CSV table of C-alpha atoms (C1' of nucleotides) in Angstrom, one decimal:
chain,number,residue,atom,x,y,z
A,1,MET,CA,37.6,11.4,-3.9
A,2,SER,CA,35.6,14.6,-3.7
A,3,HIS,CA,32.0,14.9,-2.6
A,4,ARG,CA,31.0,16.0,-6.1
A,5,SER,CA,32.5,13.0,-7.9
A,6,ILE,CA,31.1,10.5,-5.4
A,7,LYS,CA,27.7,12.0,-5.9
A,8,GLU,CA,28.0,11.9,-9.6
A,9,ARG,CA,29.2,8.3,-9.6
A,10,MET,CA,26.3,7.1,-7.4
A,11,LEU,CA,23.8,9.0,-9.5
A,12,SER,CA,25.1,7.7,-12.8
A,13,ALA,CA,24.9,4.2,-11.5
A,14,ILE,CA,21.2,4.5,-10.9
A,15,ARG,CA,20.2,6.9,-13.7
A,16,PRO,CA,17.3,5.8,-15.9
A,17,THR,CA,18.6,4.3,-19.1
A,18,HIS,CA,16.2,5.4,-21.8
A,19,GLY,CA,17.6,7.8,-24.3
A,20,ASP,CA,21.2,8.0,-23.3
A,21,PRO,CA,22.3,9.7,-26.6
A,22,PRO,CA,21.4,13.3,-26.3
A,23,PRO,CA,18.4,14.0,-28.6
A,24,ALA,CA,19.6,16.0,-31.6
A,25,ARG,CA,16.5,16.2,-33.7
A,26,TRP,CA,13.5,18.4,-32.9
A,27,GLN,CA,11.1,15.6,-33.0
A,28,GLN,CA,13.1,13.4,-30.7
A,29,ARG,CA,13.5,16.2,-28.2
A,30,LYS,CA,9.8,16.8,-28.1
A,31,SER,CA,9.2,13.1,-27.7
A,32,ALA,CA,11.6,12.7,-24.9
A,33,GLN,CA,10.0,15.8,-23.2
A,34,THR,CA,6.5,14.4,-23.5
A,35,ARG,CA,7.7,11.0,-22.2
A,36,GLN,CA,9.3,12.7,-19.2
A,37,ARG,CA,6.1,14.6,-18.5
A,38,LEU,CA,4.2,11.4,-18.5
A,39,VAL,CA,6.7,9.8,-16.1
A,40,ASP,CA,6.4,12.8,-13.8
A,41,GLY,CA,2.7,12.6,-14.0
A,42,GLY,CA,2.9,8.9,-13.1
A,43,VAL,CA,4.9,9.8,-10.0
A,44,GLN,CA,2.4,12.5,-9.1
A,45,CYS,CA,-0.5,10.0,-9.3
A,46,LEU,CA,1.5,7.5,-7.2
A,47,ILE,CA,2.0,10.1,-4.5
A,48,GLN,CA,-1.5,11.5,-4.5
A,49,ARG,CA,-3.6,8.4,-5.2
A,50,GLY,CA,-1.4,5.4,-4.5
A,51,TYR,CA,-0.3,2.7,-6.8
A,52,ALA,CA,-3.9,1.7,-7.5
A,53,GLY,CA,-4.5,5.2,-8.6
A,54,LEU,CA,-1.6,5.2,-11.0
A,55,THR,CA,-3.9,4.6,-14.0
A,56,THR,CA,-3.2,5.4,-17.7
A,57,ALA,CA,-6.3,7.6,-17.9
A,58,ALA,CA,-5.4,9.6,-14.8
A,59,VAL,CA,-1.8,10.2,-16.0
A,60,ALA,CA,-2.9,11.2,-19.4
A,61,GLU,CA,-5.5,13.6,-18.0
A,62,LEU,CA,-3.0,15.1,-15.5
A,63,CYS,CA,-0.4,15.7,-18.2
A,64,GLU,CA,-3.0,16.9,-20.7
A,65,VAL,CA,-1.9,14.3,-23.1
A,66,SER,CA,-4.3,12.3,-25.2
A,67,ARG,CA,-4.7,8.6,-24.5
A,68,GLY,CA,-3.4,7.9,-27.9
A,69,ALA,CA,-0.1,9.7,-27.2
A,70,MET,CA,0.0,7.9,-23.9
A,71,HIS,CA,-0.2,4.6,-25.7
A,72,HIS,CA,2.4,5.6,-28.2
A,73,HIS,CA,5.0,6.2,-25.5
A,74,PHE,CA,3.9,3.4,-23.1
A,75,ALA,CA,1.9,0.7,-24.8
A,76,THR,CA,0.9,-0.8,-21.4
A,77,ARG,CA,0.4,0.4,-17.9
A,78,LEU,CA,3.2,-1.8,-16.7
A,79,GLU,CA,5.6,-0.2,-19.2
A,80,LEU,CA,4.9,3.2,-17.6
A,81,VAL,CA,5.3,1.7,-14.2
A,82,GLY,CA,8.8,0.5,-15.2
A,83,ALA,CA,9.8,4.0,-16.2
A,84,VAL,CA,8.3,5.4,-13.0
A,85,ILE,CA,10.3,2.9,-10.9
A,86,GLU,CA,13.6,3.9,-12.5
A,87,HIS,CA,12.8,7.6,-12.2
A,88,VAL,CA,11.7,7.3,-8.6
A,89,LEU,CA,14.8,5.4,-7.5
A,90,TYR,CA,17.0,7.9,-9.2
A,91,GLN,CA,15.2,10.8,-7.6
A,92,ARG,CA,15.4,9.3,-4.2
A,93,MET,CA,19.2,8.9,-4.3
A,94,HIS,CA,19.5,12.3,-5.9
A,95,ARG,CA,17.5,14.0,-3.2
A,96,PHE,CA,19.3,12.5,-0.3
A,97,LEU,CA,22.8,13.2,-1.7
A,98,GLU,CA,21.8,16.7,-2.5
A,99,ASP,CA,20.6,17.4,1.1
A,100,TYR,CA,23.4,15.5,2.7
A,101,PHE,CA,26.4,17.1,1.0
A,102,THR,CA,24.9,20.5,1.2
A,103,ALA,CA,24.4,20.2,5.0
A,104,LEU,CA,27.8,18.6,5.4
A,105,LYS,CA,29.5,21.5,3.6
A,106,ARG,CA,27.5,24.0,5.6
A,107,ARG,CA,27.9,22.6,9.1
A,108,GLY,CA,31.2,20.8,9.0
A,109,GLU,CA,32.4,17.2,8.9
A,110,GLU,CA,32.7,16.8,12.6
A,111,LEU,CA,28.8,16.6,12.9
A,112,LEU,CA,28.8,13.9,10.3
A,113,VAL,CA,26.6,11.4,12.1
A,114,GLU,CA,24.1,13.9,13.2
A,115,ILE,CA,23.9,15.4,9.7
A,116,ALA,CA,23.5,12.0,8.0
A,117,CYS,CA,20.7,11.0,10.3
A,118,GLU,CA,18.9,14.3,9.9
A,119,SER,CA,19.4,14.4,6.2
A,120,HIS,CA,18.0,10.9,5.9
A,121,TRP,CA,15.0,11.7,8.1
A,122,GLN,CA,14.4,14.7,5.9
A,123,SER,CA,14.8,12.8,2.7
A,124,VAL,CA,12.2,10.3,4.0
A,125,GLN,CA,9.6,13.0,4.2
A,126,THR,CA,9.9,14.1,0.6
A,127,ASN,CA,7.6,13.3,-2.3
A,128,GLU,CA,10.3,11.3,-3.9
A,129,TYR,CA,10.4,9.0,-1.0
A,130,ALA,CA,6.6,8.8,-0.8
A,131,ALA,CA,6.6,7.5,-4.3
A,132,TYR,CA,9.3,5.0,-3.5
A,133,LEU,CA,7.3,3.9,-0.4
A,134,GLU,CA,4.1,3.5,-2.4
A,135,LEU,CA,5.9,1.1,-4.8
A,136,THR,CA,7.4,-0.8,-1.9
A,137,LEU,CA,4.1,-1.3,-0.3
A,138,ALA,CA,2.2,-2.2,-3.5
A,139,ALA,CA,4.9,-4.7,-4.5
A,140,ARG,CA,3.9,-6.7,-1.4
A,141,THR,CA,0.7,-7.8,-2.9
A,142,ASP,CA,1.1,-7.2,-6.6
A,143,VAL,CA,3.2,-9.9,-8.1
A,144,GLU,CA,3.6,-8.2,-11.5
A,145,LEU,CA,4.9,-5.1,-9.8
A,146,ALA,CA,7.1,-7.1,-7.4
A,147,GLU,CA,8.9,-8.8,-10.3
A,148,LEU,CA,9.6,-5.4,-11.7
A,149,PHE,CA,10.3,-3.4,-8.5
A,150,ASN,CA,12.1,-5.8,-6.1
A,151,PRO,CA,15.1,-6.4,-8.4
A,152,ALA,CA,15.4,-2.7,-9.0
A,153,SER,CA,15.1,-2.0,-5.3
A,154,ARG,CA,17.8,-4.6,-4.5
A,155,ARG,CA,20.0,-3.1,-7.1
A,156,TYR,CA,19.6,0.3,-5.5
A,157,ASP,CA,20.6,-1.2,-2.2
A,158,GLN,CA,23.7,-2.8,-3.7
A,159,ILE,CA,24.8,0.4,-5.3
A,160,TRP,CA,24.1,2.3,-2.1
A,161,ILE,CA,26.1,-0.1,0.0
A,162,GLY,CA,29.0,-0.3,-2.5
A,163,GLU,CA,29.3,3.5,-2.8
A,164,MET,CA,28.7,4.2,0.9
A,165,ILE,CA,32.2,3.5,1.9
A,166,GLU,CA,33.5,6.1,-0.5
A,167,ALA,CA,31.2,8.7,1.0
A,168,PHE,CA,32.0,7.8,4.6
A,169,PRO,CA,35.8,7.0,4.6
A,170,GLN,CA,35.8,7.5,8.3
A,171,TRP,CA,34.1,4.2,8.8
A,172,LYS,CA,36.5,2.1,6.8
A,173,ALA,CA,37.8,0.5,9.9
A,174,HIS,CA,34.4,-0.9,10.9
A,175,TRP,CA,32.6,-1.6,7.7
A,176,ASP,CA,30.1,-3.9,9.3
A,177,ASN,CA,29.0,-1.2,11.7
A,178,LEU,CA,28.3,1.2,8.8
A,179,LYS,CA,26.1,-1.3,7.1
A,180,LEU,CA,24.2,-2.0,10.3
A,181,ALA,CA,23.8,1.7,11.0
A,182,ASN,CA,22.5,2.1,7.5
A,183,ASP,CA,20.0,-0.7,7.8
A,184,VAL,CA,18.7,0.5,11.2
A,185,THR,CA,18.2,4.0,9.8
A,186,LEU,CA,16.4,2.8,6.8
A,187,ALA,CA,14.1,0.6,8.7
A,188,LEU,CA,13.5,2.9,11.6
A,189,HIS,CA,12.8,5.9,9.5
A,190,MET,CA,10.4,4.1,7.3
A,191,GLY,CA,8.6,2.8,10.4
A,192,MET,CA,8.5,6.2,11.9
A,193,LEU,CA,7.0,7.7,8.7
A,194,LEU,CA,4.3,5.1,8.6
A,195,HIS,CA,3.4,5.6,12.3
A,196,ARG,CA,3.0,9.3,11.9
A,197,PRO,CA,-0.8,9.1,11.9
A,198,VAL,CA,-0.6,7.4,15.2
A,199,PHE,CA,2.5,9.0,16.8
A,200,GLY,CA,1.8,12.5,15.5
A,201,GLU,CA,4.6,14.9,14.7
A,202,GLY,CA,5.5,16.2,18.1
A,203,GLU,CA,7.7,15.1,20.9
A,204,ARG,CA,7.1,11.4,20.4
A,205,MET,CA,8.6,11.5,17.0
A,206,ALA,CA,11.4,13.8,18.0
A,207,GLN,CA,12.5,11.3,20.7
A,208,LEU,CA,12.5,8.5,18.2
A,209,GLN,CA,14.7,10.5,15.9
A,210,GLN,CA,17.0,11.1,18.8
A,211,VAL,CA,17.2,7.4,19.5
A,212,ALA,CA,18.0,6.8,15.8
A,213,THR,CA,20.9,9.2,16.0
A,214,ARG,CA,22.1,7.8,19.2
A,215,ILE,CA,22.2,4.3,17.8
A,216,VAL,CA,24.2,5.4,14.7
A,217,GLN,CA,26.5,7.4,16.9
A,218,SER,CA,27.2,4.4,19.2
A,219,LEU,CA,27.9,2.3,16.2
A,220,TYR,CA,30.3,5.0,14.9
A,221,ASP,CA,32.1,5.2,18.2
A,222,ALA,CA,32.3,1.5,18.9
A,223,PRO,CA,35.2,-0.5,17.5
B,1,MET,CA,-3.2,-8.3,38.6
B,2,SER,CA,-2.7,-11.6,36.8
B,3,HIS,CA,-1.6,-12.1,33.3
B,4,ARG,CA,-4.9,-13.6,32.4
B,5,SER,CA,-7.0,-10.6,33.6
B,6,ILE,CA,-4.7,-8.1,32.0
B,7,LYS,CA,-5.0,-9.9,28.7
B,8,GLU,CA,-8.8,-10.1,29.0
B,9,ARG,CA,-9.1,-6.5,29.9
B,10,MET,CA,-7.0,-5.3,26.9
B,11,LEU,CA,-8.9,-7.5,24.5
B,12,SER,CA,-12.3,-6.5,25.7
B,13,ALA,CA,-11.3,-2.9,25.3
B,14,ILE,CA,-10.7,-3.4,21.6
B,15,ARG,CA,-13.2,-6.2,20.8
B,16,PRO,CA,-15.5,-5.6,17.8
B,17,THR,CA,-18.8,-4.3,19.0
B,18,HIS,CA,-21.4,-5.9,16.7
B,19,GLY,CA,-23.7,-8.4,18.3
B,20,ASP,CA,-22.8,-8.0,21.9
B,21,PRO,CA,-25.8,-9.9,23.2
B,22,PRO,CA,-25.2,-13.6,22.5
B,23,PRO,CA,-27.4,-14.8,19.7
B,24,ALA,CA,-30.2,-17.0,21.0
B,25,ARG,CA,-32.2,-17.7,17.9
B,26,TRP,CA,-31.1,-20.0,15.1
B,27,GLN,CA,-31.4,-17.4,12.4
B,28,GLN,CA,-29.4,-14.9,14.2
B,29,ARG,CA,-26.7,-17.4,14.9
B,30,LYS,CA,-26.4,-18.3,11.3
B,31,SER,CA,-26.5,-14.7,10.3
B,32,ALA,CA,-23.7,-13.8,12.7
B,33,GLN,CA,-21.8,-16.8,11.4
B,34,THR,CA,-22.1,-15.7,7.8
B,35,ARG,CA,-21.2,-12.2,8.7
B,36,GLN,CA,-18.1,-13.4,10.5
B,37,ARG,CA,-17.2,-15.5,7.5
B,38,LEU,CA,-17.4,-12.4,5.3
B,39,VAL,CA,-15.2,-10.4,7.6
B,40,ASP,CA,-12.7,-13.2,7.6
B,41,GLY,CA,-12.9,-13.4,3.8
B,42,GLY,CA,-12.2,-9.6,3.7
B,43,VAL,CA,-9.1,-10.1,5.8
B,44,GLN,CA,-7.9,-12.9,3.5
B,45,CYS,CA,-8.4,-10.7,0.5
B,46,LEU,CA,-6.6,-7.9,2.2
B,47,ILE,CA,-3.6,-10.1,2.9
B,48,GLN,CA,-3.4,-11.8,-0.4
B,49,ARG,CA,-4.4,-9.0,-2.8
B,50,GLY,CA,-4.0,-5.8,-0.9
B,51,TYR,CA,-6.6,-3.2,-0.1
B,52,ALA,CA,-7.3,-2.6,-3.7
B,53,GLY,CA,-8.1,-6.3,-4.0
B,54,LEU,CA,-10.5,-6.1,-1.1
B,55,THR,CA,-13.6,-6.1,-3.4
B,56,THR,CA,-17.1,-7.1,-2.6
B,57,ALA,CA,-17.1,-9.5,-5.5
B,58,ALA,CA,-13.9,-11.2,-4.5
B,59,VAL,CA,-15.0,-11.6,-0.9
B,60,ALA,CA,-18.4,-13.0,-1.9
B,61,GLU,CA,-16.7,-15.5,-4.2
B,62,LEU,CA,-14.1,-16.5,-1.7
B,63,CYS,CA,-16.7,-17.1,1.0
B,64,GLU,CA,-19.1,-18.8,-1.5
B,65,VAL,CA,-21.8,-16.3,-0.6
B,66,SER,CA,-24.0,-14.7,-3.2
B,67,ARG,CA,-23.6,-11.1,-3.9
B,68,GLY,CA,-27.1,-10.6,-2.6
B,69,ALA,CA,-26.3,-12.0,0.8
B,70,MET,CA,-23.1,-9.9,0.8
B,71,HIS,CA,-25.2,-6.8,0.2
B,72,HIS,CA,-27.6,-7.9,2.9
B,73,HIS,CA,-24.9,-7.9,5.6
B,74,PHE,CA,-22.8,-5.1,4.2
B,75,ALA,CA,-24.6,-2.6,2.0
B,76,THR,CA,-21.5,-0.9,0.9
B,77,ARG,CA,-17.9,-1.9,0.5
B,78,LEU,CA,-16.8,0.7,3.1
B,79,GLU,CA,-19.2,-1.0,5.6
B,80,LEU,CA,-17.3,-4.2,5.2
B,81,VAL,CA,-14.0,-2.4,5.5
B,82,GLY,CA,-15.2,-1.0,8.8
B,83,ALA,CA,-15.9,-4.4,10.2
B,84,VAL,CA,-12.6,-5.7,8.8
B,85,ILE,CA,-10.7,-2.9,10.6
B,86,GLU,CA,-12.3,-3.7,14.0
B,87,HIS,CA,-11.6,-7.4,13.5
B,88,VAL,CA,-8.0,-6.8,12.4
B,89,LEU,CA,-7.1,-4.6,15.3
B,90,TYR,CA,-8.6,-7.1,17.7
B,91,GLN,CA,-6.8,-10.0,16.2
B,92,ARG,CA,-3.5,-8.1,16.2
B,93,MET,CA,-3.6,-7.5,19.9
B,94,HIS,CA,-4.9,-11.0,20.6
B,95,ARG,CA,-2.1,-12.6,18.7
B,96,PHE,CA,0.6,-10.6,20.4
B,97,LEU,CA,-0.7,-11.1,23.9
B,98,GLU,CA,-1.2,-14.8,23.3
B,99,ASP,CA,2.4,-15.3,22.2
B,100,TYR,CA,3.9,-13.0,24.8
B,101,PHE,CA,2.2,-14.5,27.9
B,102,THR,CA,2.9,-18.0,26.7
B,103,ALA,CA,6.5,-17.3,26.1
B,104,LEU,CA,6.8,-15.4,29.4
B,105,LYS,CA,5.3,-18.3,31.3
B,106,ARG,CA,7.5,-20.8,29.6
B,107,ARG,CA,10.8,-19.0,29.8
B,108,GLY,CA,10.5,-17.0,33.0
B,109,GLU,CA,10.1,-13.3,33.8
B,110,GLU,CA,13.8,-12.5,34.1
B,111,LEU,CA,14.0,-12.7,30.3
B,112,LEU,CA,11.2,-10.2,30.0
B,113,VAL,CA,12.8,-7.7,27.6
B,114,GLU,CA,14.1,-10.4,25.3
B,115,ILE,CA,10.8,-12.2,25.2
B,116,ALA,CA,8.8,-9.0,24.6
B,117,CYS,CA,11.1,-8.1,21.6
B,118,GLU,CA,11.0,-11.5,20.2
B,119,SER,CA,7.3,-11.9,20.6
B,120,HIS,CA,6.7,-8.6,18.9
B,121,TRP,CA,8.9,-9.4,16.0
B,122,GLN,CA,7.0,-12.7,15.7
B,123,SER,CA,3.7,-11.0,15.9
B,124,VAL,CA,4.7,-8.7,13.1
B,125,GLN,CA,5.2,-11.6,10.8
B,126,THR,CA,1.7,-12.9,11.1
B,127,ASN,CA,-1.2,-12.7,8.8
B,128,GLU,CA,-3.0,-10.5,11.3
B,129,TYR,CA,-0.3,-7.9,11.2
B,130,ALA,CA,-0.1,-8.1,7.4
B,131,ALA,CA,-3.7,-7.1,7.3
B,132,TYR,CA,-3.1,-4.3,9.7
B,133,LEU,CA,-0.1,-3.1,7.7
B,134,GLU,CA,-2.1,-3.2,4.5
B,135,LEU,CA,-4.7,-0.9,6.0
B,136,THR,CA,-2.1,1.4,7.4
B,137,LEU,CA,-0.5,1.8,4.0
B,138,ALA,CA,-3.8,2.2,2.1
B,139,ALA,CA,-5.0,4.8,4.5
B,140,ARG,CA,-2.1,7.0,3.4
B,141,THR,CA,-3.7,7.7,0.0
B,142,ASP,CA,-7.3,6.7,0.5
B,143,VAL,CA,-9.1,9.5,2.4
B,144,GLU,CA,-12.2,7.5,3.0
B,145,LEU,CA,-10.3,4.7,4.5
B,146,ALA,CA,-8.1,7.1,6.5
B,147,GLU,CA,-11.2,8.7,8.1
B,148,LEU,CA,-12.2,5.2,9.2
B,149,PHE,CA,-8.9,3.7,10.0
B,150,ASN,CA,-6.8,6.4,11.6
B,151,PRO,CA,-9.1,7.0,14.5
B,152,ALA,CA,-9.4,3.3,15.2
B,153,SER,CA,-5.6,3.0,15.0
B,154,ARG,CA,-5.1,5.8,17.4
B,155,ARG,CA,-7.6,4.3,19.7
B,156,TYR,CA,-5.7,1.1,19.6
B,157,ASP,CA,-2.5,2.9,20.5
B,158,GLN,CA,-4.2,4.7,23.4
B,159,ILE,CA,-5.5,1.4,24.8
B,160,TRP,CA,-2.2,-0.2,24.3
B,161,ILE,CA,-0.3,2.6,26.1
B,162,GLY,CA,-2.8,2.7,28.9
B,163,GLU,CA,-2.7,-1.0,29.6
B,164,MET,CA,1.0,-1.5,29.1
B,165,ILE,CA,2.0,-0.3,32.5
B,166,GLU,CA,-0.2,-3.0,34.0
B,167,ALA,CA,1.5,-5.7,31.9
B,168,PHE,CA,5.0,-4.3,32.7
B,169,PRO,CA,4.9,-3.3,36.4
B,170,GLN,CA,8.7,-3.5,36.4
B,171,TRP,CA,8.8,-0.3,34.4
B,172,LYS,CA,6.7,1.8,36.6
B,173,ALA,CA,9.7,3.8,37.7
B,174,HIS,CA,10.6,5.0,34.2
B,175,TRP,CA,7.3,5.2,32.4
B,176,ASP,CA,8.6,7.4,29.7
B,177,ASN,CA,11.3,4.9,28.8
B,178,LEU,CA,8.7,2.2,28.4
B,179,LYS,CA,6.7,4.3,26.0
B,180,LEU,CA,9.8,5.2,24.0
B,181,ALA,CA,10.9,1.5,23.9
B,182,ASN,CA,7.5,0.6,22.6
B,183,ASP,CA,7.5,3.2,19.9
B,184,VAL,CA,11.0,2.2,18.8
B,185,THR,CA,10.0,-1.4,18.6
B,186,LEU,CA,6.8,-0.6,16.6
B,187,ALA,CA,8.6,1.6,14.1
B,188,LEU,CA,11.7,-0.5,13.7
B,189,HIS,CA,9.9,-3.8,13.3
B,190,MET,CA,7.5,-2.4,10.7
B,191,GLY,CA,10.4,-1.0,8.8
B,192,MET,CA,12.3,-4.3,9.0
B,193,LEU,CA,9.3,-6.1,7.7
B,194,LEU,CA,8.9,-3.8,4.8
B,195,HIS,CA,12.6,-4.0,4.0
B,196,ARG,CA,12.5,-7.8,3.8
B,197,PRO,CA,12.5,-8.0,0.0
B,198,VAL,CA,15.8,-6.0,0.1
B,199,PHE,CA,17.4,-7.2,3.3
B,200,GLY,CA,16.5,-10.8,2.9
B,201,GLU,CA,15.8,-13.0,5.9
B,202,GLY,CA,19.3,-13.9,7.0
B,203,GLU,CA,22.1,-12.3,9.0
B,204,ARG,CA,21.3,-8.8,8.1
B,205,MET,CA,17.8,-9.1,9.6
B,206,ALA,CA,19.0,-10.9,12.7
B,207,GLN,CA,21.5,-8.2,13.5
B,208,LEU,CA,18.7,-5.6,13.2
B,209,GLN,CA,16.6,-7.6,15.6
B,210,GLN,CA,19.6,-7.7,17.9
B,211,VAL,CA,19.9,-4.0,17.8
B,212,ALA,CA,16.2,-3.6,18.6
B,213,THR,CA,16.5,-5.8,21.7
B,214,ARG,CA,19.6,-3.9,22.8
B,215,ILE,CA,17.9,-0.6,22.6
B,216,VAL,CA,14.9,-1.8,24.6
B,217,GLN,CA,17.3,-3.4,27.1
B,218,SER,CA,19.2,-0.2,27.5
B,219,LEU,CA,16.1,1.8,28.1
B,220,TYR,CA,15.0,-0.8,30.6
B,221,ASP,CA,18.3,-0.6,32.5
B,222,ALA,CA,18.6,3.2,32.3
B,223,PRO,CA,17.1,5.3,35.1
C,1,DG,C1',9.0,16.9,-54.1
C,2,DC,C1',7.6,12.3,-52.7
C,3,DT,C1',7.6,8.6,-49.6
C,4,DT,C1',8.3,6.9,-45.0
C,5,DT,C1',8.6,7.4,-40.4
C,6,DT,C1',7.2,9.4,-36.1
C,7,DA,C1',4.3,11.8,-32.8
C,8,DC,C1',-0.2,12.3,-31.7
C,9,DC,C1',-5.5,11.9,-31.7
C,10,DG,C1',-10.0,9.9,-30.3
C,11,DG,C1',-13.1,6.1,-30.4
C,12,DC,C1',-14.5,1.1,-29.6
C,13,DA,C1',-15.1,-3.3,-27.3
C,14,DG,C1',-14.2,-5.9,-23.3
C,15,DT,C1',-13.7,-6.5,-18.3
C,16,DC,C1',-14.5,-5.6,-13.7
C,17,DG,C1',-16.4,-3.6,-9.6
C,18,DT,C1',-20.2,-1.2,-7.4
C,19,DG,C1',-24.8,-0.3,-5.8
C,20,DC,C1',-29.5,-1.3,-6.2
C,21,DC,C1',-33.5,-3.8,-7.0
C,22,DT,C1',-36.9,-7.7,-7.4
C,23,DG,C1',-37.8,-12.3,-6.2
C,24,DT,C1',-37.5,-16.8,-3.2
C,25,DT,C1',-36.8,-19.5,0.8
C,26,DT,C1',-36.6,-20.0,5.7
C,27,DT,C1',-37.7,-18.7,10.4
C,28,DA,C1',-40.3,-16.2,13.9
C,29,DT,C1',-44.8,-14.3,15.6
C,30,DG,C1',-49.8,-14.1,16.8
D,1,DC,C1',-52.2,-21.7,9.9
D,2,DA,C1',-51.4,-16.9,8.2
D,3,DT,C1',-48.5,-13.2,8.1
D,4,DA,C1',-44.5,-10.7,8.8
D,5,DA,C1',-39.7,-10.5,8.9
D,6,DA,C1',-35.5,-12.2,8.4
D,7,DA,C1',-31.6,-14.3,5.3
D,8,DC,C1',-30.4,-15.1,0.9
D,9,DA,C1',-30.2,-15.4,-4.6
D,10,DG,C1',-29.1,-13.4,-8.9
D,11,DG,C1',-29.8,-9.9,-12.4
D,12,DC,C1',-29.2,-5.0,-14.3
D,13,DA,C1',-27.3,-0.5,-15.2
D,14,DC,C1',-23.6,2.5,-14.5
D,15,DG,C1',-19.0,4.0,-14.4
D,16,DA,C1',-13.9,3.2,-14.7
D,17,DC,C1',-9.8,1.3,-16.7
D,18,DT,C1',-7.4,-1.3,-20.2
D,19,DG,C1',-5.7,-2.4,-24.7
D,20,DC,C1',-6.1,-1.7,-29.4
D,21,DC,C1',-6.9,0.3,-33.8
D,22,DG,C1',-7.7,3.4,-37.9
D,23,DG,C1',-6.7,8.2,-39.0
D,24,DT,C1',-4.0,12.9,-39.3
D,25,DA,C1',-0.3,16.1,-39.4
D,26,DA,C1',4.4,17.1,-39.0
D,27,DA,C1',9.2,15.9,-39.5
D,28,DA,C1',13.0,13.0,-41.8
D,29,DG,C1',15.1,10.6,-45.5
D,30,DC,C1',16.0,10.1,-50.5
DNA sequence: GCTTTTACCGGCAGTCGTGCCTGTTTTATG
DNA sequence: CATAAAACAGGCACGACTGCCGGTAAAAGC
């Protein structure tokens, strides 16, 4: 299976399911466009001001949309949050796959482990991931959000795991190692990101990234 | 240097600096007591409802203290937050050292690496750490908090690094490895904790903890 | 062409958190 | 005992956010 089709399949599995039929009418097109603007605005708020700052008023102002229109598209704050969650999860996967396959094509498959680790560390430092992180963190103390986000997050994980073997056929022999390497990378990179204010961005962080790569490599080489 | 004195020195370096002179008068004692109750209440709020839920009203109600008394001890919300930060950092170190030295004494020094990794993973799952985590996360998007918390957090890191070599004299030969092992553990455990809603608490997490220990052990054995 | 639907507007009441302020009680001081 | 200084109580005004509702203009349906 080609890179392109793997990527497409993974993305379509996580794609937001709002207006699947392509909007034919003018009005619907404009509506969908406004809706998307609002979701993007929600993501922006999330990144810049955190989940607590993701407020209907702030989003409306940021998007230059009236509060009435806001309410028309998303009757309640949580409804907007739901759309933001879907969008963020989609964007996160999109961003990683984009980077990963581009780098893979450019640098060659023999550097697979190194490229995967680097791409993931890069993807963790994007705005898309910042939004995802913010939701993860807020869901720890906000039960309403948790009920909405955690199932979505687990579903993301399941899709990811399920498709990973397609993207990394080299690992087929030691499937458990791949899963473990994945989990280590996810956890370690999130921890590294959150420790940035303490660790800084210099040598200390570079060494950690080196360790991350070494672990994955050893799991790749091991039986 | 004995375990006890190392522990005392580390703790005194991070101890909250409010009423250093021991309160002699009745009134001052009661005042300090109420203040401490409020700080504890703030930590509770932080754990249960997140940083956004750490509100003066909530703390006052939780502690059964009037809003007036609240204002008397902490004129502004941020003032309370400052006290909470100091207390949380102190408690975090206290909790880890308590667990670590207890386990070390009980199970013997030859299991040092294993004990240290386990103790840290345990310490990460406590309420004290949950409060620390909540502050770390909130500081990402709240500039006011960041200005207060990040310096304190860095100071904690410096004290920790500086004293670590006293607590682990076996590592003196490869000081860099100790620091790296420490950083890996910090980052990985935080990431693991945050991935708990996705990873669950079963085999998947246990394997990660095993990897963490293995990394530290290999850094310990390596030159 | 007329009606219905749809997208959008702006205001209103209710809730909550904050900071401040004026009293009241209790303890220390001379 | 008088006075000052604390610890503490509770009310008030302000601002922010939420959810909802009546109204308008444009597009869709018949």
